[in-house]
């Protein structure tokens, strides 16, 4: 009879626990040194009582609970397990299993786990508004996937292969060995928010044996031993990026035990999963951004420099203003004190401020689309822009950049073209900004903080609307209220509720929630700096880190302040904080190498030329593409790898989901072959676009498609018609405010 090395006796328990702990710590010190170092000297916060089950398996209970761990922390599942065990004994007249044995319970958990279904892509066919290869090919994949490939989502037991498995709560660890017996897991993420529980598992479960097995089979395992939701979310985010965005296409989350914190972790994971696809953008977005960056550089627009802002300016109050409905309440306060604060208008807030008698100092912009210039042209008095700084990233459309004499342009951190030029054209002085997406308010917050201001006040950054509010924008936004551009679209629809800044609830949606999350991170980084403050006067969604305060309560503070010499400040920003560069299109063209991009596409085509015949083979093929792009991203090809990965990741996600959307092996093979054929077509055609750089400005790129089709007809994907140019101004409006008049009342 095979000896069970997980069993002991009450008399030998103490030695067993010590030996197992020492063996496990040595293994962690070798494979996960940070964990080994932390837990070698770890002192648990709660007293832990170890004991043996009736059959000799080590178990534990927290001394203040006096109930075995799983019985206490998985009460519903443990009751089901006990009942199932008893019924099995009655029906089969067999010897009853030891229900006190945590290892037996964990085997029951894994058996139930096999009935779970994969999380696969739920995607819609988005319209192409501008004529883009990404939408041509991804749209073709999405339509095929939804109409023909997506049948019924597989259970884990159907495939017994999980590309990306997230285990929330490791418990005593016993389920891990059983999981790996029953399921092929490519990537396992273990989240254990309770370090005392993980410490317990180091005494009960044979981590040494398990980790060495995982290592020998070239599987991947990661640990997130945190109770901080942001760190957990960021950890998951990084692992998806590291191992490939396509893993979103077939992932599985399992909760090992029930806990209030686990419910919060679940919400955090859902939020992060929604954010991950936007991490890379897409191919056309990237090439438009490159072309727009080149335009601003070559037309000598001023970029933000990596220099610290003078301390006297760091302390100036900054009003960051969005056009949410609560802005209307705060306009009298903003009008009264506009000379005592730097005014940053985010997006259509500039429309509101102009018509309310408030002079903006900065205009924040996030997007790269030409419609932004249309939105700005609703302001009749063009002199209003004369001394306003455009605060944006380099991807901003040239038609927007040209409206401003003064610019403060950042490189976009997650689109590393400016970083690429820093190396290849010695443009190392240009500063970059992160967390400027998804909405323009994020650019306002992130941009102001990156410039170096430390005292910020938020107005109209509602990220939704307070429960009961009828409109999503200020009543003074003429673009929506007078010019016929609708804000009653899916983009602004509010289908979720979140905590509001001053109590109660705010109607919101996924995009607004992502915006709040990014602001939370930006503000957290700000508050880590000495002397920093952030107040939120917006009556919308709560933004953690920003102190809620009604503007009326700030009056005493601002009454004591002097007016700001804004002319002096703007002169400083023009002469010291920003700079234009002597760069030509020819210089940039000489350091953009289309042949490198084409070679990457050819390499991927070579990887996928031989088609797998089974599920595991398909996933290994997909992973090999991800590994290839990761490998070249670690050298000087990182810029090209990111541009390639931007659309390929989305396409591979659909391909991955198709593999787990039906348990019919023949259908799975047919669907995967067809979808990979679409990817092949994309890899053949996209170099045509890349070779046009740096001249591929959004909208103007139509000149490369004289037949009115987006590219060529390909074997798996026909060329759609080029969409009509967009005009967001729906009707004429005789604006009574022909000339801007500054008002204080």
XYZ file of C-alpha atoms in Angstrom:
745
model
C 0.000 0.000 0.000
C 1.307 3.423 -0.993
C 2.392 5.506 1.974
C 0.602 8.840 2.426
C 3.257 11.364 3.387
C 0.566 13.907 4.325
C -0.512 11.831 7.323
C 0.933 11.584 10.791
C -0.128 10.803 14.348
C -0.930 13.116 17.247
C 2.318 12.046 18.915
C 4.386 12.766 15.812
C 2.473 15.884 14.776
C 4.911 18.419 16.205
C 7.913 16.892 14.430
C 5.877 16.519 11.230
C 4.940 20.228 11.254
C 8.507 21.374 11.917
C 10.027 19.139 9.233
C 7.438 20.102 6.646
C 7.808 23.801 7.394
C 11.615 23.653 7.100
C 11.430 21.683 3.844
C 8.896 24.126 2.384
C 10.846 27.213 3.422
C 13.981 25.892 1.740
C 12.022 25.319 -1.459
C 10.527 28.821 -1.374
C 13.914 30.375 -0.639
C 15.195 28.732 -3.808
C 12.233 29.358 -6.142
C 10.465 32.357 -4.524
C 13.145 33.961 -2.336
C 11.036 36.936 -1.205
C 8.340 34.609 0.152
C 10.913 32.304 1.735
C 12.614 35.212 3.456
C 9.355 36.711 4.721
C 7.874 33.520 6.158
C 11.047 31.993 7.582
C 10.752 34.404 10.522
C 7.007 35.098 10.280
C 4.997 35.532 13.500
C 1.266 34.965 12.965
C -1.140 37.638 14.185
C -3.577 35.027 15.549
C -2.873 31.913 17.565
C -3.030 28.789 15.397
C -3.891 25.373 16.803
C -2.703 22.403 14.735
C -4.199 18.944 15.245
C -4.736 15.691 13.372
C -7.920 14.558 11.684
C -9.200 11.115 12.637
C -7.295 9.636 9.688
C -4.075 11.490 10.474
C -4.051 14.497 8.141
C -2.800 17.709 9.792
C -5.553 20.274 10.223
C -5.780 23.653 11.931
C -8.129 26.075 13.646
C -7.629 29.597 14.841
C -7.624 29.483 18.640
C -10.252 32.221 18.918
C -12.610 30.267 16.613
C -12.090 26.703 17.928
C -13.616 25.267 14.716
C -11.589 23.458 12.027
C -10.585 25.872 9.283
C -12.754 24.661 6.378
C -15.751 23.944 8.586
C -15.574 27.554 9.756
C -14.572 29.356 6.553
C -16.377 27.234 3.925
C -19.477 26.344 5.952
C -21.936 25.856 3.070
C -19.566 23.780 0.964
C -18.413 21.808 4.009
C -22.038 20.985 4.862
C -22.620 19.824 1.271
C -19.462 17.707 1.484
C -20.540 16.124 4.785
C -24.031 15.373 3.450
C -22.636 13.940 0.221
C -20.233 11.709 2.142
C -23.017 10.423 4.390
C -25.359 9.735 1.430
C -22.600 7.869 -0.380
C -22.097 5.625 2.657
C -25.838 4.928 2.926
C -26.245 4.214 -0.808
C -23.162 2.059 -1.258
C -22.927 0.513 2.217
C -19.227 1.349 2.021
C -16.977 2.566 4.771
C -17.545 6.250 5.402
C -14.749 8.683 4.569
C -13.242 10.687 7.386
C -15.201 13.956 7.159
C -12.710 15.545 9.572
C -9.955 15.069 6.983
C -9.239 18.438 5.249
C -7.527 16.628 2.380
C -10.726 14.696 1.613
C -12.692 17.943 1.714
C -10.245 19.551 -0.723
C -10.671 16.586 -3.107
C -14.421 17.226 -2.936
C -13.762 20.896 -3.730
C -11.772 19.990 -6.830
C -14.497 17.590 -7.975
C -17.034 20.414 -7.702
C -14.580 22.806 -9.333
C -14.577 20.675 -12.476
C -18.229 21.608 -13.017
C -17.284 25.274 -13.277
C -17.249 27.033 -16.638
C -14.515 29.083 -18.236
C -14.717 32.843 -18.402
C -14.536 33.546 -22.140
C -14.786 36.668 -24.258
C -18.164 38.341 -24.542
C -17.567 40.809 -27.351
C -19.627 42.994 -29.647
C -18.901 44.000 -33.211
C -17.939 47.662 -32.877
C -18.475 50.030 -35.803
C -15.398 51.423 -37.532
C -15.757 55.202 -37.539
C -12.483 56.086 -39.259
C -11.328 53.324 -41.617
C -8.932 51.142 -39.621
C -7.333 47.746 -40.207
C -7.883 46.721 -36.604
C -11.654 46.987 -36.933
C -11.585 45.386 -40.364
C -9.935 42.238 -39.033
C -11.051 42.091 -35.411
C -14.620 42.840 -36.512
C -14.444 39.929 -38.951
C -13.203 37.672 -36.135
C -15.867 38.862 -33.698
C -18.680 38.281 -36.177
C -17.473 34.756 -36.951
C -16.933 34.013 -33.256
C -20.406 35.201 -32.220
C -22.258 33.604 -35.135
C -20.439 30.292 -35.590
C -17.831 29.560 -32.922
C -19.556 30.514 -29.673
C -21.914 27.620 -28.935
C -21.946 26.646 -25.261
C -19.201 27.540 -22.823
C -17.214 24.481 -21.805
C -16.958 23.160 -18.281
C -13.479 22.632 -16.874
C -14.186 18.880 -17.014
C -14.806 19.123 -20.789
C -11.306 20.376 -21.592
C -9.275 19.744 -18.433
C -6.930 22.497 -19.548
C -6.953 26.003 -18.041
C -4.713 28.681 -19.573
C -5.059 31.077 -16.632
C -6.339 29.863 -13.253
C -6.836 32.288 -10.356
C -7.184 30.601 -6.968
C -8.432 33.005 -4.320
C -7.455 31.626 -0.921
C -4.961 28.766 -0.728
C -6.327 27.469 2.575
C -4.209 24.562 3.848
C -2.990 23.836 0.323
C -4.268 20.278 -0.049
C -6.406 21.021 -3.106
C -3.375 21.991 -5.201
C -2.027 18.474 -5.663
C -5.492 17.213 -6.615
C -6.012 20.097 -9.038
C -2.829 19.271 -10.914
C -3.799 15.601 -11.089
C -7.125 16.451 -12.714
C -6.408 19.645 -14.704
C -3.588 20.878 -16.947
C -2.993 24.424 -15.665
C -0.668 26.605 -17.730
C -0.632 29.598 -15.358
C -1.746 29.473 -11.720
C -2.171 32.665 -9.705
C -2.597 32.085 -5.974
C -4.104 35.001 -4.079
C -3.989 34.571 -0.314
C -5.006 37.725 1.535
C -4.539 36.111 4.964
C -0.851 35.557 5.645
C -1.647 33.525 8.766
C -3.479 31.045 6.549
C -0.558 30.834 4.114
C 1.795 30.360 7.079
C -0.408 27.466 8.198
C -0.190 25.850 4.757
C 3.601 25.866 5.051
C 3.149 23.396 7.932
C 0.436 21.221 6.377
C 0.937 20.975 2.611
C 4.019 19.607 0.845
C 4.897 22.762 -1.089
C 8.385 21.427 -1.761
C 7.080 18.468 -3.750
C 4.415 20.563 -5.496
C 6.681 23.442 -6.535
C 9.348 21.114 -7.889
C 6.715 19.270 -9.932
C 5.389 22.546 -11.386
C 8.949 23.663 -12.133
C 9.885 20.382 -13.830
C 6.796 20.502 -16.073
C 7.525 24.104 -17.135
C 4.227 25.347 -15.700
C 3.940 28.829 -14.237
C 2.815 29.730 -10.736
C 2.603 33.153 -9.098
C 1.744 34.273 -5.578
C -0.078 37.426 -4.477
C 0.022 37.366 -0.684
C -1.778 40.638 -0.033
C -4.962 41.980 1.505
C -4.621 45.361 -0.229
C -7.151 45.303 -3.079
C -5.166 47.704 -5.260
C -2.024 45.587 -4.969
C -4.011 42.434 -5.695
C -5.558 44.061 -8.764
C -2.215 45.378 -9.971
C -0.637 41.965 -9.432
C -3.276 40.264 -11.583
C -2.958 43.011 -14.198
C 0.812 42.508 -14.422
C 0.496 38.746 -14.757
C -1.937 39.060 -17.646
C 0.406 41.490 -19.376
C 3.415 39.278 -18.638
C 1.866 35.991 -19.736
C -0.270 37.398 -22.547
C -3.515 39.318 -22.808
C -4.983 36.386 -24.752
C -5.324 34.501 -21.452
C -8.392 36.647 -20.831
C -9.995 34.506 -23.513
C -10.222 31.457 -21.246
C -9.609 31.998 -17.576
C -11.102 30.571 -14.408
C -11.483 31.964 -10.899
C -12.072 29.711 -7.906
C -12.639 30.731 -4.295
C -11.186 28.204 -1.879
C -13.048 29.528 1.115
C -15.799 32.023 1.832
C -14.821 35.378 3.228
C -16.011 39.002 3.061
C -12.617 40.013 1.743
C -12.880 37.425 -1.026
C -16.086 39.109 -2.196
C -14.198 42.408 -2.404
C -11.358 40.666 -4.222
C -13.874 39.317 -6.722
C -15.103 42.859 -7.464
C -11.521 44.035 -7.848
C -10.748 41.214 -10.278
C -13.859 41.953 -12.351
C -12.828 45.618 -12.555
C -9.264 44.738 -13.529
C -10.409 42.228 -16.136
C -12.404 45.014 -17.788
C -9.385 47.314 -17.772
C -6.855 44.858 -19.166
C -7.990 44.882 -22.838
C -7.384 48.631 -23.046
C -3.798 48.222 -21.876
C -2.362 47.826 -25.372
C -4.767 49.868 -27.500
C -4.744 48.710 -31.112
C -2.646 48.962 -34.252
C -4.288 51.940 -35.978
C -4.418 53.843 -32.693
C -0.674 53.316 -32.388
C 0.200 54.424 -35.925
C -2.098 57.458 -35.707
C -0.415 58.356 -32.412
C 3.029 58.062 -34.027
C 2.025 60.297 -36.945
C 0.442 62.881 -34.639
C 3.530 62.918 -32.409
C 5.720 63.524 -35.452
C 3.504 66.417 -36.535
C 3.804 68.202 -33.181
C 7.559 67.670 -33.022
C 8.197 68.792 -36.587
C 5.910 71.840 -36.242
C 7.853 72.957 -33.186
C 5.097 72.554 -30.646
C 6.333 72.727 -27.060
C 6.798 69.533 -25.057
C 6.988 69.198 -21.269
C 10.526 68.783 -19.946
C 11.812 66.511 -17.179
C 12.489 69.421 -14.847
C 11.026 70.003 -11.400
C 8.555 72.854 -11.163
C 9.675 75.794 -9.030
C 8.466 75.409 -5.454
C 6.594 78.732 -5.513
C 4.389 77.380 -8.315
C 3.965 73.888 -6.838
C 1.930 75.414 -3.998
C -0.550 77.249 -6.234
C -4.128 75.928 -6.086
C -5.335 74.259 -9.281
C -8.993 73.821 -10.227
C -9.359 70.732 -12.430
C -12.777 71.051 -14.023
C -14.897 68.507 -15.870
C -18.313 69.083 -17.418
C -20.318 66.785 -15.143
C -23.752 67.983 -13.982
C -22.537 69.015 -10.517
C -20.321 71.689 -12.109
C -23.351 73.994 -12.385
C -23.575 74.214 -8.601
C -19.912 75.216 -8.291
C -19.710 77.745 -11.126
C -20.362 80.779 -8.845
C -17.461 79.701 -6.615
C -15.154 79.095 -9.590
C -16.100 82.462 -11.129
C -15.421 84.324 -7.894
C -12.003 82.794 -7.247
C -10.759 82.159 -10.791
C -7.874 84.619 -10.377
C -6.681 82.799 -7.239
C -6.340 79.372 -8.851
C -4.975 77.832 -12.040
C -8.016 76.835 -14.145
C -7.745 73.533 -16.048
C -10.680 72.785 -18.350
C -11.053 69.104 -19.194
C -12.673 68.504 -22.577
C -16.101 70.113 -22.973
C -15.687 71.914 -19.634
C -14.011 74.648 -21.683
C -17.372 75.180 -23.413
C -19.046 75.609 -20.014
C -16.362 77.954 -18.671
C -16.399 80.177 -21.753
C -20.157 80.609 -21.552
C -19.985 81.154 -17.772
C -17.365 83.915 -17.819
C -14.419 81.848 -16.554
C -11.008 82.137 -18.227
C -9.270 78.775 -18.563
C -5.475 78.592 -18.250
C -5.085 75.023 -19.507
C -7.181 72.842 -21.783
C -6.724 69.123 -21.101
C -7.195 66.638 -23.918
C -6.875 62.844 -23.976
C -8.112 61.689 -27.368
C -6.398 61.625 -30.775
C -9.546 62.067 -32.889
C -10.160 65.121 -35.136
C -13.660 65.722 -33.702
C -12.022 67.437 -30.717
C -11.239 70.409 -32.943
C -14.915 70.524 -33.967
C -15.939 70.603 -30.304
C -13.528 73.495 -29.648
C -14.826 75.480 -32.598
C -18.222 75.909 -30.910
C -16.510 78.750 -29.014
C -17.107 81.876 -31.150
C -14.330 84.073 -29.733
C -11.083 82.520 -31.018
C -9.010 84.952 -28.961
C -10.185 83.005 -25.891
C -7.512 80.401 -26.742
C -4.640 82.880 -27.122
C -3.011 82.338 -23.737
C -4.438 78.904 -22.908
C -1.979 76.015 -22.766
C -2.985 72.767 -24.441
C -2.229 70.071 -21.846
C -2.103 66.746 -23.645
C 0.009 63.853 -24.864
C 1.745 63.723 -28.207
C -1.016 61.574 -29.766
C -3.363 64.596 -29.949
C -4.641 65.301 -33.461
C -2.817 68.063 -35.399
C -6.104 69.934 -35.979
C -6.394 70.342 -32.206
C -2.749 71.252 -31.665
C -2.994 73.991 -34.282
C -5.753 75.778 -32.343
C -3.309 76.623 -29.534
C -0.324 78.952 -29.593
C 0.848 77.494 -26.283
C 1.286 73.767 -25.682
C 2.485 71.537 -22.872
C 2.722 68.158 -24.577
C 3.796 64.948 -22.820
C 4.960 61.706 -24.298
C 2.360 58.985 -23.666
C 4.003 56.522 -21.329
C 2.197 53.387 -22.481
C 2.761 54.238 -26.159
C 6.506 54.504 -26.047
C 7.163 56.324 -29.337
C 8.626 59.356 -27.555
C 10.767 56.955 -25.554
C 11.901 55.410 -28.832
C 12.827 58.852 -30.190
C 14.609 59.682 -26.946
C 17.047 56.881 -27.751
C 17.227 57.282 -31.528
C 17.147 61.090 -31.847
C 18.449 62.021 -28.395
C 15.131 63.584 -27.330
C 15.717 62.582 -23.721
C 14.359 65.782 -22.194
C 10.712 65.046 -23.005
C 8.641 64.048 -19.986
C 5.884 61.431 -20.244
C 2.545 60.983 -18.543
C 0.757 57.836 -17.368
C -2.854 57.270 -16.257
C -4.202 59.830 -18.759
C -6.934 57.417 -19.888
C -9.704 56.471 -20.295
C -11.418 59.890 -20.071
C -10.300 63.468 -20.405
C -10.613 64.097 -16.661
C -7.780 61.600 -16.245
C -5.532 63.752 -18.416
C -6.463 66.768 -16.294
C -5.555 65.028 -13.047
C -2.503 63.102 -14.278
C -1.172 66.002 -16.351
C -1.439 68.580 -13.557
C 0.290 66.236 -11.117
C 3.048 65.381 -13.607
C 3.656 69.091 -14.232
C 4.411 69.385 -10.529
C 1.390 71.096 -8.949
C 0.573 69.812 -5.452
C -2.684 71.551 -4.436
C -5.571 70.339 -6.562
C -9.337 70.844 -6.377
C -11.752 68.803 -8.483
C -15.006 70.194 -9.911
C -17.478 68.523 -12.254
C -15.447 65.304 -12.412
C -18.610 63.358 -11.641
C -17.844 60.196 -13.621
C -21.553 59.641 -13.956
C -24.439 61.461 -12.335
C -25.865 61.597 -8.833
C -28.892 59.372 -8.393
C -31.919 61.366 -9.558
C -29.917 63.712 -11.787
C -31.439 63.907 -15.281
C -28.428 64.892 -17.377
C -24.858 63.611 -17.648
C -23.348 67.010 -18.520
C -23.579 70.597 -17.327
C -26.558 72.549 -18.634
C -24.092 75.111 -20.010
C -22.410 72.671 -22.412
C -23.592 74.106 -25.723
C -22.104 71.218 -27.721
C -24.726 68.915 -26.195
C -27.498 71.339 -25.339
C -27.494 73.584 -28.431
C -25.389 72.036 -31.186
C -27.198 68.722 -31.637
C -24.445 66.377 -30.441
C -26.151 63.739 -28.310
C -24.932 62.607 -24.910
C -27.766 60.098 -24.660
C -25.736 57.274 -26.166
C -24.396 53.929 -24.949
C -21.100 55.669 -24.196
C -22.802 57.746 -21.484
C -25.411 55.214 -20.385
C -25.324 54.495 -16.665
C -26.002 50.904 -15.741
C -24.161 50.666 -12.419
C -24.282 52.389 -9.063
C -21.289 53.414 -6.981
C -20.724 55.406 -3.800
C -21.173 59.138 -4.297
C -18.693 61.739 -3.096
C -21.036 63.303 -0.524
C -22.904 60.131 0.398
C -25.684 58.341 -1.372
C -25.155 56.787 -4.771
C -23.977 57.824 -8.201
C -25.110 56.296 -11.478
C -22.053 55.230 -13.446
C -20.723 52.738 -16.004
C -17.608 50.660 -16.645
C -15.728 53.476 -18.376
C -16.456 56.001 -15.620
C -15.463 53.439 -12.989
C -12.167 52.829 -14.778
C -11.651 56.592 -14.886
C -12.241 56.849 -11.129
C -9.790 54.027 -10.550
C -7.057 55.732 -12.588
C -7.693 59.024 -10.738
C -7.406 57.181 -7.431
C -3.931 55.935 -8.395
C -2.837 59.374 -9.641
C -4.064 61.072 -6.471
C -2.427 58.402 -4.311
C 0.907 59.137 -5.981
C 0.345 62.867 -5.460
C -0.413 62.500 -1.761
C 2.817 60.578 -1.241
C 4.607 63.885 -1.873
C 5.118 66.222 1.052
C 2.795 69.226 1.141
C 0.255 67.774 -1.273
C -3.529 68.115 -1.036
C -6.487 66.989 -3.114
C -10.096 68.055 -2.541
C -13.093 66.815 -4.504
C -16.002 69.245 -4.785
C -17.769 67.171 -7.463
C -21.132 65.743 -6.460
C -20.577 62.527 -8.395
C -18.651 59.299 -7.860
C -16.428 59.007 -4.806
C -12.717 59.130 -5.680
C -10.654 57.493 -2.953
C -7.830 59.710 -1.721
C -9.546 62.992 -2.613
C -11.135 64.705 0.395
C -14.852 65.403 -0.215
C -15.699 69.046 0.427
C -18.437 71.409 -0.728
C -17.034 74.468 -2.478
C -18.838 76.788 -0.041
C -16.595 75.496 2.744
C -13.499 76.599 0.828
C -14.503 80.266 0.725
C -12.630 81.253 3.903
C -9.466 79.628 2.574
C -9.614 81.395 -0.788
C -10.568 84.756 0.700
C -7.119 84.783 2.309
C -5.259 84.075 -0.926
C -3.757 86.633 -3.284
C -4.408 86.709 -6.981
C -1.939 84.654 -9.002
C 0.367 86.406 -11.449
C -0.652 84.112 -14.292
C 1.350 86.012 -16.901
C 4.517 85.283 -14.953
C 3.555 81.634 -14.443
C 2.792 81.096 -18.129
C 6.060 82.743 -19.118
C 7.856 80.314 -16.802
C 6.050 77.327 -18.336
C 6.851 78.554 -21.854
C 10.530 79.252 -21.191
C 11.547 76.719 -18.528
C 9.008 73.916 -18.224
C 8.407 73.273 -21.945
C 10.496 73.351 -25.080
C 10.176 72.848 -28.838
C 12.720 70.760 -30.740
C 14.509 71.132 -34.049
C 13.390 67.855 -35.622
C 12.442 67.187 -39.243
C 10.216 64.578 -40.851
C 13.258 63.271 -42.689
C 15.118 62.667 -39.425
C 12.162 60.804 -37.957
C 11.576 58.827 -41.162
C 15.207 57.714 -41.037
C 14.771 56.086 -37.620
C 11.432 54.372 -38.298
C 12.187 51.019 -39.902
C 9.179 49.421 -41.642
C 11.342 46.409 -42.432
C 11.596 45.608 -38.707
C 7.824 45.645 -38.338
C 7.433 43.469 -41.446
C 10.057 41.033 -40.172
C 8.122 40.664 -36.904
C 4.936 39.935 -38.859
C 6.827 37.408 -41.012
C 8.214 35.708 -37.909
C 4.711 35.300 -36.483
C 3.517 33.940 -39.829
C 6.303 31.396 -39.625
C 5.265 30.410 -36.085
C 1.648 29.782 -37.129
C 2.227 28.053 -40.465
C 1.856 24.570 -38.907
C -1.618 24.142 -37.425
C -2.089 22.169 -34.177
C -4.469 19.215 -33.998
C -5.570 19.456 -30.353
C -6.504 21.992 -27.673
C -3.197 21.945 -25.837
C -1.327 22.365 -29.117
C -3.398 25.423 -29.986
C -2.703 27.026 -26.619
C 1.023 26.294 -26.940
C 0.967 27.933 -30.375
C -0.786 31.021 -29.014
C 1.609 31.168 -26.063
C 4.587 30.908 -28.417
C 3.387 34.056 -30.228
C 3.051 35.840 -26.883
C 6.505 34.643 -25.787
C 8.034 35.791 -29.080
C 6.609 39.306 -28.689
C 7.685 39.429 -25.043
C 11.201 38.352 -25.952
C 11.699 40.995 -28.618
C 10.144 43.590 -26.294
C 13.128 43.105 -24.006
C 15.591 44.548 -26.524
C 15.662 47.545 -28.880
C 12.612 46.190 -30.726
C 10.264 47.032 -27.827
C 8.620 49.850 -29.804
C 7.864 47.544 -32.747
C 6.755 44.724 -30.463
C 4.233 46.977 -28.754
C 2.782 48.198 -32.048
C 2.440 44.579 -33.230
C 1.031 43.302 -29.945
C -1.560 46.077 -29.791
C -3.963 44.311 -32.164
C -2.554 40.779 -32.152
C -3.388 40.401 -28.436
C -7.046 41.188 -29.041
C -7.204 38.785 -31.961
C -5.520 35.990 -30.002
C -8.014 36.563 -27.179
C -10.898 35.807 -29.573
C -9.031 32.780 -30.918
C -8.450 31.514 -27.368
C -12.114 31.940 -26.438
C -13.200 30.026 -29.542
C -11.241 27.006 -28.315
C -13.295 26.869 -25.117
C -16.652 27.893 -26.580
C -17.570 24.398 -27.804
C -16.772 20.856 -26.687
C -17.114 19.553 -30.268
C -13.517 18.759 -31.262
C -14.206 19.022 -34.998
C -15.966 22.395 -34.648
C -13.182 23.656 -32.400
C -10.562 22.760 -35.006
C -12.511 24.298 -37.885
C -13.192 27.534 -36.016
C -9.614 27.939 -34.815
C -8.232 27.390 -38.310
C -10.574 29.977 -39.812
C -9.881 32.584 -37.120
C -6.139 32.069 -37.422
C -6.563 32.580 -41.164
C -7.961 36.065 -40.459
C -4.913 36.806 -38.310
C -2.685 35.659 -41.186
C -4.432 38.099 -43.528
C -3.881 40.918 -41.024
C -0.174 40.115 -40.703
C 0.182 40.244 -44.482
C -1.632 43.595 -44.870
C -0.656 45.689 -41.832
C 2.955 46.338 -43.021
C 1.399 48.362 -45.864
C 0.180 50.866 -43.248
C 3.372 50.920 -41.183
C 5.498 51.820 -44.207
C 3.515 55.068 -44.622
C 4.809 56.468 -41.326
C 5.325 59.155 -40.224
C 2.666 60.435 -42.644
C -0.503 58.667 -41.441
C -2.611 61.337 -39.754
C -6.089 60.279 -38.718
C -8.634 61.330 -41.320
C -5.976 62.389 -43.801
C -4.998 58.713 -44.133
C -7.927 58.385 -46.586
C -5.539 59.424 -49.353
C -3.973 55.975 -49.213
C -7.317 54.312 -50.036
C -8.450 55.950 -53.315
C -10.922 53.180 -54.153
C -12.980 53.919 -51.025
C -12.208 50.550 -49.424
C -10.270 49.875 -46.207
C -7.326 48.024 -47.725
C -7.601 45.009 -49.975
C -9.841 41.982 -50.161
C -8.027 39.143 -48.417
C -8.747 35.374 -48.425
C -10.570 35.418 -45.082
C -11.593 39.083 -44.881
C -13.143 41.352 -47.498
C -12.337 45.073 -47.507
C -15.229 47.112 -46.065
C -16.240 50.521 -47.362
C -14.448 53.506 -45.914
C -16.804 55.252 -43.450
C -17.975 58.802 -44.075
C -16.121 61.603 -42.342
C -17.684 62.446 -38.995
C -19.279 65.762 -38.151
C -20.430 66.082 -34.556
C -22.098 69.473 -35.011
C -25.714 68.552 -35.697
C -27.301 71.992 -35.997
C -26.584 75.691 -36.205
C -26.748 77.866 -33.099
C -26.592 81.640 -32.905
C -24.398 81.849 -29.827
C -25.150 85.053 -27.894
C -21.657 85.057 -26.318
C -19.784 86.280 -29.390
C -16.991 87.799 -27.318
C -15.714 86.375 -24.052
C -16.436 88.501 -20.986
C -14.825 87.535 -17.709
C -17.327 87.469 -14.852
C -16.936 87.187 -11.099
C -20.601 87.042 -10.083
